[in-house]
Short mmCIF file of C-alpha atoms and ligand atoms in Angstrom, two decimals:
data_model
loop_
_atom_site.label_atom_id
_atom_site.label_comp_id
_atom_site.label_asym_id
_atom_site.label_seq_id
_atom_site.Cartn_x
_atom_site.Cartn_y
_atom_site.Cartn_z
CA MET A 1414 -4.96 7.08 12.58
CA ASP A 1415 -3.23 4.61 15.02
CA ALA A 1416 -0.61 2.78 13.74
CA GLY A 1417 -1.80 -0.14 15.69
CA ARG A 1418 -5.49 0.00 14.69
CA ALA A 1419 -6.44 -3.55 13.59
CA ALA A 1420 -7.19 -4.58 10.04
CA ALA A 1421 -10.76 -5.51 11.19
CA ASP A 1422 -11.50 -1.99 12.32
CA VAL A 1423 -10.77 -0.26 9.08
CA PRO A 1424 -13.72 0.35 6.40
CA ARG A 1425 -12.56 -2.55 4.38
CA THR A 1426 -14.05 -1.97 0.88
CA VAL A 1427 -15.56 0.96 -1.30
CA PRO A 1428 -17.70 -1.60 -3.06
CA GLY A 1429 -16.90 -2.66 -6.57
CA ALA A 1430 -14.30 0.24 -7.12
CA THR A 1431 -10.79 -0.26 -8.56
CA LEU A 1432 -7.94 1.62 -6.99
CA ILE A 1433 -5.81 3.21 -9.78
CA THR A 1434 -1.87 4.15 -8.88
CA VAL A 1435 0.00 6.12 -11.16
CA ALA A 1436 3.73 5.73 -11.27
CA PRO A 1437 4.56 8.67 -13.52
CA THR A 1438 8.37 8.96 -13.48
CA GLY A 1439 10.51 6.33 -11.69
CA ALA A 1440 14.25 6.54 -11.18
CA GLU A 1441 15.42 4.58 -14.35
CA ALA A 1442 14.06 6.25 -17.71
CA ALA A 1443 16.23 9.08 -19.28
CA LYS A 1444 14.40 12.37 -19.92
CA ASP A 1445 16.71 12.41 -23.32
CA SER A 1446 15.14 9.03 -24.42
CA VAL A 1447 11.69 9.51 -23.07
CA PRO A 1448 10.55 13.34 -23.57
CA ALA A 1449 7.15 13.03 -22.23
CA LEU A 1450 8.58 11.64 -18.75
CA PRO A 1451 7.74 14.30 -15.99
CA VAL A 1452 10.99 15.21 -14.39
CA THR A 1453 10.48 18.94 -12.89
CA LEU A 1454 8.02 19.69 -10.39
CA ASP A 1455 5.81 21.64 -12.83
CA GLU A 1456 5.75 18.46 -15.07
CA LEU A 1457 4.97 16.17 -11.95
CA VAL A 1458 2.08 18.78 -10.90
CA ALA A 1459 0.63 18.80 -14.57
CA THR A 1460 0.81 15.22 -14.87
CA ALA A 1461 -0.81 14.39 -11.58
CA LYS A 1462 -4.10 16.93 -12.23
CA ASP A 1463 -4.17 14.88 -15.74
CA CYS A 1464 -4.23 11.51 -13.96
CA GLN A 1465 -6.60 12.32 -11.29
CA ALA A 1466 -8.98 13.62 -14.07
CA ALA A 1467 -8.02 10.07 -15.71
CA GLY A 1468 -9.20 8.42 -12.70
CA ALA A 1469 -6.04 7.87 -10.80
CA ALA A 1470 -6.34 8.02 -6.83
CA VAL A 1471 -2.78 7.56 -5.81
CA ILE A 1472 0.34 8.99 -7.00
CA HIS A 1473 3.61 6.89 -6.60
CA VAL A 1474 6.34 9.61 -6.57
CA HIS A 1475 10.08 9.42 -7.45
CA VAL A 1476 11.60 13.29 -8.19
CA ARG A 1477 14.43 14.23 -10.31
CA ASP A 1478 17.16 16.98 -9.79
CA ASP A 1479 17.75 19.88 -12.00
CA SER A 1480 19.77 17.68 -14.43
CA ALA A 1481 16.79 15.19 -14.52
CA ARG A 1482 18.62 12.70 -12.49
CA PRO A 1483 17.07 10.83 -9.69
CA THR A 1484 17.51 12.26 -6.14
CA LEU A 1485 16.07 11.77 -2.55
CA GLU A 1486 17.03 15.49 -1.51
CA LEU A 1487 14.81 15.91 1.37
CA SER A 1488 13.75 19.69 0.42
CA ARG A 1489 12.55 18.47 -2.91
CA LEU A 1490 10.81 15.68 -1.73
CA THR A 1491 9.03 18.04 0.82
CA ASP A 1492 8.14 20.72 -1.79
CA THR A 1493 6.85 17.82 -3.94
CA VAL A 1494 4.46 16.39 -1.30
CA ALA A 1495 3.25 20.05 -0.39
CA ALA A 1496 2.80 20.97 -4.28
CA LEU A 1497 0.59 17.93 -4.89
CA ARG A 1498 -1.21 18.58 -1.98
CA GLU A 1499 -2.10 22.05 -2.88
CA THR A 1500 -2.99 21.10 -6.43
CA THR A 1501 -4.63 17.61 -6.22
CA GLY A 1502 -6.49 15.33 -4.19
CA LEU A 1503 -4.32 12.50 -4.92
CA VAL A 1504 -3.02 10.18 -2.19
CA VAL A 1505 0.73 11.02 -2.26
CA GLN A 1506 2.82 7.87 -2.11
CA LEU A 1507 6.61 8.51 -2.00
CA SER A 1508 9.37 6.08 -3.07
CA THR A 1509 11.56 4.53 -0.71
CA GLY A 1510 13.07 2.44 -3.16
CA GLY A 1511 14.65 5.27 -4.95
CA ALA A 1512 17.09 4.49 -7.48
CA VAL A 1513 19.54 1.12 -7.15
CA THR A 1514 22.50 3.48 -6.00
CA ASP A 1515 20.51 5.26 -3.09
CA SER A 1516 21.74 4.50 0.26
CA PHE A 1517 19.56 2.74 2.98
CA GLU A 1518 19.89 6.01 5.17
CA ALA A 1519 18.70 8.25 2.31
CA ARG A 1520 15.79 6.05 1.98
CA LEU A 1521 14.79 6.06 5.15
CA ALA A 1522 14.84 9.95 5.29
CA VAL A 1523 12.17 9.92 2.38
CA LEU A 1524 9.50 9.42 5.32
CA ASP A 1525 10.86 12.89 6.80
CA ALA A 1526 9.10 14.38 4.12
CA GLY A 1527 5.91 13.68 5.61
CA PRO A 1528 3.89 11.93 2.69
CA ASP A 1529 0.50 10.16 3.06
CA ALA A 1530 1.90 6.98 2.05
CA CYS A 1531 5.18 5.26 1.04
CA SER A 1532 6.25 2.14 -0.81
CA LEU A 1533 7.92 -0.62 0.86
CA THR A 1534 9.51 -3.43 -1.16
CA CYS A 1535 9.71 -6.72 0.62
CA GLY A 1536 13.10 -8.29 -0.58
CA THR A 1537 16.20 -7.89 -2.58
CA VAL A 1538 15.69 -8.64 -6.46
CA ASN A 1539 18.10 -8.72 -9.43
CA PHE A 1540 17.00 -5.85 -11.32
CA GLY A 1541 18.40 -5.99 -14.88
CA ASP A 1542 22.09 -5.78 -14.57
CA GLU A 1543 21.95 -4.12 -11.00
CA VAL A 1544 20.74 -5.31 -7.74
CA PHE A 1545 17.85 -3.62 -5.95
CA ALA A 1546 19.07 -4.41 -2.03
CA ASN A 1547 16.20 -4.51 0.31
CA PRO A 1548 17.82 -6.93 3.32
CA TRP A 1549 15.89 -8.00 6.19
CA PRO A 1550 17.15 -5.30 8.55
CA PHE A 1551 16.70 -2.53 6.45
CA ILE A 1552 12.88 -3.73 5.86
CA ARG A 1553 12.38 -4.04 9.46
CA ARG A 1554 13.71 -0.67 10.33
CA LEU A 1555 11.62 0.98 7.39
CA TYR A 1556 8.39 -0.80 8.46
CA ALA A 1557 8.81 0.17 12.30
CA ARG A 1558 9.61 3.85 10.99
CA THR A 1559 6.42 3.93 8.98
CA GLN A 1560 4.52 2.79 12.03
CA GLU A 1561 6.20 5.36 14.36
CA LEU A 1562 5.28 8.19 11.99
CA GLY A 1563 1.78 7.01 10.94
CA VAL A 1564 2.77 6.88 6.99
CA VAL A 1565 0.72 4.41 5.16
CA PRO A 1566 2.98 1.70 3.50
CA GLU A 1567 2.29 -0.18 0.29
CA PHE A 1568 4.12 -3.38 0.13
CA GLU A 1569 6.11 -3.78 -3.15
CA LEU A 1570 6.64 -7.57 -4.13
CA PHE A 1571 8.72 -8.17 -6.99
CA ASP A 1572 9.10 -11.83 -6.64
CA LEU A 1573 7.39 -14.63 -5.06
CA GLY A 1574 9.67 -15.11 -2.00
CA HIS A 1575 8.80 -11.46 -0.88
CA ALA A 1576 5.51 -12.67 0.15
CA ALA A 1577 7.24 -14.77 2.72
CA THR A 1578 8.99 -11.54 4.08
CA LEU A 1579 5.74 -9.91 4.16
CA HIS A 1580 4.15 -12.40 6.45
CA ARG A 1581 7.20 -12.18 8.71
CA LEU A 1582 7.07 -8.89 8.75
CA LEU A 1583 3.36 -8.85 9.97
CA ASP A 1584 4.04 -11.28 12.50
CA GLU A 1585 7.12 -9.57 14.07
CA LEU A 1586 5.64 -6.04 14.06
CA GLY A 1587 2.14 -6.04 13.62
CA ALA A 1588 -0.40 -4.06 11.35
CA PRO A 1589 0.89 -1.12 9.35
CA ALA A 1590 -0.23 2.44 9.84
CA GLY A 1591 -3.78 2.85 8.66
CA GLY A 1592 -4.65 -0.90 9.42
CA ARG A 1593 -4.95 -2.13 5.78
CA VAL A 1594 -2.29 -4.44 4.25
CA HIS A 1595 -2.09 -3.40 0.73
CA CYS A 1596 0.44 -4.81 -1.60
CA ASP A 1597 1.31 -4.01 -5.22
CA LEU A 1598 2.82 -7.09 -7.33
CA VAL A 1599 5.47 -5.53 -9.49
CA MET A 1600 5.92 -8.10 -12.43
CA GLY A 1601 8.22 -8.62 -15.38
CA VAL A 1602 11.28 -6.99 -13.97
CA PRO A 1603 14.09 -8.64 -15.40
CA GLY A 1604 15.29 -10.89 -12.46
CA GLY A 1605 12.05 -10.85 -10.73
CA MET A 1606 8.78 -12.79 -11.08
CA PRO A 1607 7.37 -12.73 -14.67
CA GLY A 1608 4.49 -10.68 -15.79
CA ASP A 1609 1.93 -13.49 -16.74
CA ALA A 1610 -1.28 -14.69 -15.62
CA PRO A 1611 -0.24 -17.69 -13.81
CA THR A 1612 2.37 -16.10 -12.02
CA LEU A 1613 -0.13 -13.30 -10.89
CA VAL A 1614 -2.52 -15.91 -9.52
CA GLN A 1615 0.30 -17.87 -7.73
CA ALA A 1616 1.61 -14.33 -6.08
CA VAL A 1617 -1.93 -13.43 -5.09
CA ALA A 1618 -2.51 -16.67 -3.28
CA ALA A 1619 0.69 -16.19 -1.28
CA LEU A 1620 -0.18 -13.02 0.08
CA PRO A 1621 -1.96 -12.59 3.78
CA ALA A 1622 -5.38 -13.53 3.79
CA GLU A 1623 -6.42 -10.12 4.79
CA ALA A 1624 -4.28 -8.17 2.10
CA THR A 1625 -5.67 -6.11 -0.74
CA TRP A 1626 -3.57 -5.82 -3.83
CA SER A 1627 -2.79 -4.16 -7.14
CA ALA A 1628 -0.39 -5.33 -9.98
CA THR A 1629 1.64 -3.51 -12.58
CA GLY A 1630 3.67 -5.18 -15.33
CA ILE A 1631 7.00 -3.73 -16.57
CA GLY A 1632 7.58 -3.07 -20.12
CA ARG A 1633 5.66 -5.22 -22.38
CA THR A 1634 4.17 -6.98 -19.61
CA SER A 1635 2.22 -4.11 -18.82
CA ILE A 1636 -1.06 -5.04 -20.49
CA PRO A 1637 -1.06 -8.70 -19.81
CA VAL A 1638 -0.66 -8.02 -16.14
CA MET A 1639 -3.26 -5.36 -16.10
CA LEU A 1640 -5.63 -7.51 -17.90
CA ALA A 1641 -4.87 -10.54 -15.42
CA ALA A 1642 -5.27 -8.23 -12.35
CA VAL A 1643 -8.94 -6.79 -13.25
CA ALA A 1644 -9.89 -10.38 -13.98
CA ALA A 1645 -8.69 -11.36 -10.72
CA GLY A 1646 -10.46 -8.67 -8.91
CA GLY A 1647 -7.39 -6.65 -8.05
CA HIS A 1648 -6.40 -3.23 -8.47
CA LEU A 1649 -4.21 -1.29 -10.96
CA ARG A 1650 -1.07 0.71 -11.07
CA VAL A 1651 0.03 1.99 -14.26
CA GLY A 1652 2.39 4.95 -15.47
CA MET A 1653 5.57 5.77 -17.30
CA GLU A 1654 7.93 4.52 -14.20
CA ASP A 1655 6.80 0.92 -15.67
CA THR A 1656 6.19 1.53 -19.39
CA ALA A 1657 7.26 4.39 -21.58
CA SER A 1658 4.94 2.75 -24.49
CA TYR A 1659 1.31 2.94 -24.89
CA ALA A 1660 1.53 -0.15 -27.49
CA ARG A 1661 4.10 -1.69 -29.44
CA GLY A 1662 6.05 0.98 -31.19
CA ARG A 1663 3.93 3.80 -30.08
CA PRO A 1664 5.57 5.67 -27.19
CA ALA A 1665 3.29 7.00 -24.51
CA THR A 1666 2.23 10.83 -24.92
CA GLY A 1667 2.18 11.04 -21.34
CA ASN A 1668 0.86 9.32 -18.10
CA GLY A 1669 -2.84 10.42 -18.55
CA GLU A 1670 -3.38 8.05 -21.55
CA LEU A 1671 -2.16 5.22 -19.51
CA VAL A 1672 -4.36 6.08 -16.54
CA GLU A 1673 -7.28 6.76 -18.81
CA ARG A 1674 -6.77 2.98 -20.63
CA ALA A 1675 -6.71 1.48 -17.04
CA SER A 1676 -9.73 3.58 -16.00
CA GLN A 1677 -11.99 2.16 -19.19
CA LEU A 1678 -11.04 -1.24 -18.35
CA ALA A 1679 -12.06 -0.90 -14.68
CA ARG A 1680 -15.31 0.54 -15.89
CA LEU A 1681 -15.57 -2.34 -18.54
CA ALA A 1682 -14.91 -4.79 -15.71
CA GLN A 1683 -18.01 -3.01 -13.66
CA ARG A 1684 -15.50 -1.83 -11.00
CA PRO A 1685 -14.76 1.93 -12.14
CA PRO A 1686 -11.98 4.09 -10.92
CA MET A 1687 -12.09 4.85 -6.98
CA THR A 1688 -11.92 8.56 -6.06
CA ALA A 1689 -8.93 9.83 -4.16
CA ALA A 1690 -11.40 10.40 -1.45
CA HIS A 1691 -12.46 6.93 -1.17
CA ALA A 1692 -9.04 5.86 -1.65
CA ARG A 1693 -8.09 7.65 1.66
CA VAL A 1694 -10.62 5.45 3.25
CA PHE A 1695 -9.62 2.44 1.88
CA LEU A 1696 -5.91 2.87 2.55
CA GLY A 1697 -6.97 4.17 6.61
CA ILE A 1698 -5.16 7.42 5.45
CA ALA A 1699 -6.30 10.23 8.10
CA ALA A 1700 -8.27 12.90 6.41
N1 KMH B 632 13.77 2.40 -8.89
C1 KMH B 632 13.83 1.29 -8.35
C2 KMH B 632 15.00 0.49 -8.14
C3 KMH B 632 10.13 1.60 -5.31
O1 KMH B 632 9.81 2.76 -5.93
O2 KMH B 632 9.48 1.77 -4.15
C4 KMH B 632 12.73 0.86 -7.14
C5 KMH B 632 11.44 1.33 -7.30
C6 KMH B 632 10.55 0.67 -6.03
O3 KMH B 632 10.73 2.00 -8.01
ZN1 ZN B 633 8.88 3.42 -7.82
#
């Protein structure tokens, strides 16, 4: 699909359905402390299949090296995209956020692995004791590259000010590949916006009028954010990148049960999980 295709031309809705994204690994948790974290390609493929069966339609991917450390090595990313495409129908969204230590050049090169979609963070944020750096010139370059390559971006907002940058990006560079402005509110990061219902409502109000959105809460904000997002008519992201626990004092046994719970909630809200095929139409991803 044309990068320049107008939002109005894209089939806008899959009526009454919830898009569930799983973020199974991330770049922060250590395999030693979270043994259920999928870090090898085989583990990632197994979790992806479980999650699709449980109701996920999109997988947000970070890869690890042979020592389970985060890496942006291009050949691993390319192999991972191929393996997920062969074994699942999930929309493959590669992280361009990487780890806080990754260079801007390595993060831009992620797009060369040819994913369906990518994350695109709309601003710098304190990230615990670290800084997750996303200065305007980098955001602009990354966005322009997604348009050039036809990779569908998901705009990640960690703070309310990131919404202003998203407006600026769309005003200056136009519509994303696929035509849909789809955002993900990443809430509860120490240094970012809090993970609670009043903040979620404020953040949604700050988005462009045409945007659709999902939300995820980090750590113990996971459940309140999920409940608030469903109540506000949003979509959901869950997974062990964002929380390694299923409940207080009970580690998650895997990503599948986190997706399963999100699916149950979506069904309870009368907006059952969107299939991966519908997600492709919803996001404007070429078949
Ligand atoms: N790992 C974080 C520093 C993304 O994937 O785009 C950044 C992150 C966001 O996870
Ligand atoms: Zn991520």
